[in-house]
XYZ file of C-alpha atoms in Angstrom:
255
model
C 69.716 92.057 93.470
C 67.341 93.065 96.276
C 64.568 90.966 94.671
C 66.881 87.960 94.472
C 67.858 88.296 98.131
C 64.217 88.771 99.163
C 63.258 85.659 97.214
C 66.043 83.710 98.881
C 64.850 84.754 102.327
C 61.273 83.730 101.471
C 62.474 80.347 100.218
C 64.494 79.770 103.387
C 61.443 80.663 105.491
C 59.336 78.100 103.622
C 61.988 75.429 104.136
C 62.123 76.323 107.831
C 58.343 75.941 108.208
C 58.410 72.617 106.395
C 61.258 71.474 108.630
C 59.259 72.312 111.762
C 56.250 70.457 110.383
C 58.284 67.348 109.614
C 59.893 67.571 113.051
C 56.475 67.459 114.703
C 55.443 64.558 112.494
C 58.325 62.387 113.687
C 58.393 63.588 117.281
C 56.175 60.812 118.686
C 57.724 57.472 119.573
C 54.595 55.418 118.816
C 51.697 55.737 116.352
C 48.480 53.786 115.787
C 46.639 52.951 112.601
C 42.881 53.181 112.228
C 42.381 49.684 113.613
C 44.236 50.487 116.837
C 47.291 48.370 116.085
C 50.344 49.901 117.689
C 53.381 50.252 115.507
C 56.871 49.662 116.850
C 58.915 52.634 118.015
C 60.517 54.579 115.219
C 63.647 52.902 113.915
C 67.105 54.287 113.354
C 66.136 55.538 109.912
C 63.538 57.894 111.375
C 66.038 58.969 114.050
C 68.434 59.889 111.283
C 65.690 61.850 109.501
C 64.977 63.784 112.690
C 68.639 64.650 113.086
C 68.781 65.818 109.469
C 65.722 67.990 109.995
C 67.282 69.622 113.050
C 70.430 70.360 111.090
C 68.349 71.809 108.243
C 66.409 73.996 110.653
C 69.587 75.307 112.239
C 71.107 75.982 108.823
C 67.986 77.822 107.648
C 67.905 79.991 110.749
C 71.605 80.799 110.382
C 71.157 81.641 106.691
C 68.171 83.900 107.333
C 70.007 85.763 110.095
C 73.048 86.264 107.843
C 70.948 87.514 104.935
C 69.066 89.888 107.218
C 72.365 91.242 108.544
C 73.675 91.814 105.015
C 70.500 93.625 103.940
C 70.267 95.781 107.056
C 73.908 96.901 106.894
C 73.550 97.634 103.191
C 70.404 99.721 103.653
C 71.940 101.779 106.451
C 74.869 102.704 104.202
C 72.622 103.470 101.208
C 70.318 105.706 103.257
C 73.263 107.596 104.746
C 74.602 108.501 101.273
C 71.355 110.001 99.970
C 71.860 113.561 98.806
C 75.650 113.290 99.095
C 76.664 111.155 96.097
C 76.129 112.564 92.611
C 76.071 111.271 89.035
C 75.374 114.669 87.468
C 78.412 116.932 87.347
C 76.221 120.027 87.196
C 74.625 119.108 90.529
C 77.814 118.576 92.502
C 79.264 121.488 94.457
C 82.776 122.857 94.247
C 85.414 121.413 96.559
C 89.053 122.358 96.252
C 90.272 118.752 96.536
C 89.016 115.496 95.103
C 89.940 112.241 96.875
C 90.397 109.621 94.155
C 90.245 106.095 95.604
C 92.821 103.797 94.073
C 92.650 100.573 92.116
C 94.907 98.790 89.632
C 94.804 99.361 85.847
C 94.483 95.617 85.263
C 92.472 92.917 86.993
C 94.737 91.109 89.426
C 93.946 87.562 88.325
C 92.981 87.743 84.657
C 95.191 90.778 83.849
C 92.455 92.175 81.614
C 91.735 95.891 81.429
C 90.180 97.153 84.653
C 87.227 99.395 83.828
C 86.837 100.400 87.465
C 90.222 102.105 87.011
C 89.312 103.693 83.664
C 85.959 105.044 84.815
C 87.464 106.523 87.995
C 90.046 108.327 85.875
C 87.214 109.559 83.629
C 85.350 110.913 86.661
C 88.381 112.662 88.141
C 89.263 114.231 84.790
C 85.681 115.386 84.317
C 85.552 117.045 87.737
C 88.907 118.743 87.262
C 88.198 120.102 83.780
C 84.728 121.269 84.831
C 86.301 123.336 87.607
C 84.593 121.332 90.357
C 87.967 120.517 91.956
C 91.421 122.109 91.730
C 93.603 119.399 93.239
C 93.459 115.600 93.260
C 94.674 113.416 96.118
C 95.045 109.844 94.896
C 94.964 107.319 97.730
C 95.749 103.655 97.194
C 98.205 100.851 97.797
C 101.732 101.747 96.711
C 102.631 98.055 96.597
C 99.468 96.070 95.929
C 99.294 92.280 95.815
C 100.561 92.197 92.245
C 103.329 94.738 92.934
C 101.599 97.673 91.256
C 101.706 101.202 92.669
C 98.054 102.248 92.353
C 98.465 106.019 92.989
C 101.324 106.336 90.481
C 99.380 104.490 87.783
C 96.370 106.738 88.293
C 98.537 109.873 88.307
C 100.201 108.853 85.031
C 96.804 108.297 83.426
C 95.529 111.692 84.556
C 98.679 113.479 83.374
C 98.292 111.774 79.991
C 94.824 113.318 79.806
C 96.090 116.824 80.457
C 95.793 117.169 84.231
C 98.932 118.973 85.493
C 101.195 116.803 87.638
C 101.623 119.607 90.190
C 97.894 119.459 90.931
C 98.097 115.774 91.861
C 99.205 114.408 95.226
C 99.800 110.789 96.131
C 98.984 108.809 99.254
C 100.555 105.383 98.919
C 99.327 104.262 102.333
C 95.687 103.958 101.349
C 95.724 100.192 101.735
C 92.014 100.138 102.457
C 89.208 102.638 102.076
C 89.228 103.356 105.799
C 92.950 104.205 105.605
C 92.350 106.518 102.647
C 89.691 108.636 104.340
C 91.623 108.864 107.612
C 94.840 109.837 105.802
C 93.033 112.536 103.830
C 91.936 114.183 107.045
C 94.710 113.383 109.508
C 97.811 113.419 107.280
C 96.819 115.866 104.552
C 94.606 118.107 106.682
C 91.598 117.958 104.392
C 88.364 119.029 106.044
C 86.362 119.361 102.850
C 86.737 117.116 99.806
C 84.924 115.191 97.091
C 85.323 111.414 97.063
C 85.714 109.885 93.597
C 84.922 106.233 92.898
C 82.015 103.998 91.877
C 78.722 104.546 93.710
C 78.963 101.458 95.937
C 82.478 102.483 97.018
C 81.498 106.104 97.582
C 78.573 105.108 99.780
C 80.822 103.092 102.052
C 83.527 105.786 102.136
C 80.979 108.478 103.027
C 79.701 106.422 105.929
C 83.214 105.780 107.206
C 84.197 109.447 107.120
C 81.068 110.485 108.979
C 81.316 107.808 111.672
C 85.031 107.854 112.444
C 84.834 111.121 114.336
C 86.895 112.963 111.706
C 86.889 116.756 111.529
C 85.273 116.979 108.088
C 82.554 119.154 106.563
C 81.096 119.742 103.092
C 81.648 116.091 102.283
C 80.303 114.748 99.004
C 81.065 112.119 96.361
C 81.059 111.884 92.589
C 79.998 108.529 91.199
C 82.127 107.101 88.414
C 80.461 104.893 85.840
C 79.907 101.281 86.907
C 81.360 98.613 84.589
C 79.012 96.001 83.148
C 80.789 92.696 83.430
C 80.877 89.466 85.413
C 83.627 90.929 87.591
C 81.484 93.983 88.308
C 78.600 91.721 89.351
C 80.862 89.786 91.715
C 82.158 93.080 93.121
C 78.577 94.122 93.856
C 77.975 90.870 95.752
C 81.244 91.296 97.646
C 80.185 94.795 98.685
C 77.365 93.410 100.839
C 79.960 91.584 102.925
C 82.328 94.570 102.863
C 79.648 96.693 104.505
C 79.209 94.254 107.350
C 82.971 94.251 107.835
C 82.928 98.046 107.759
C 80.700 98.162 110.844
C 83.072 95.795 112.612
C 85.983 98.040 111.612
C 84.231 101.137 112.932
C 83.821 99.483 116.312
C 87.382 98.217 116.563
C 89.587 100.181 114.156
C 92.815 101.648 115.507
C 94.725 104.167 113.413
């Protein structure tokens, strides 16, 4: 993905240079041939070409700035999560509570099985049965766009796998990731917990917790497996934009 974005930026830069060159070519009102015969002033067709070039230049500059913003925001979040998000269960430290970030068991549009959901349940079960956490706080939307209660669905799945219901707590007001991490600290009094979701989600959640001024320590995350599908690819693309929005949220968010 980074190579694709880098290639896109390089291509836009080439187009920008070509646009500047063409702009200079058509800037003069009069030209002469080798015999000194003066041509007439450029006609409306050339005027239209100049206007098109200016529009192309502006578009290229806008595109390059947007791509740079996406890449910079992404890299800041990635760097912040280094050493805090784990794939190996033996490497992660004990925390009494795991914060499981919610999602629906089925894709909202296609209604197919949602592997983001399944793999998050796998990760939470693995942590619990390995003794890395004792309690699980599930935070999600209790009435999502398709009417599904995310925390209840995740609780039912965990109970079906042998996790005791009395070790699971539900936060149905986790409408967004930023709500989930604030609720964990402010409403449930958690100062130390392990975030459970896919890596891209964990990276963003870690950054939010650490830059919202919350009273939290010993923060870490356990990365659930990432699905391999077209939807997962689109989610990865969407995450670049979500990280830009996250910075806007951090500057303006009100609890």
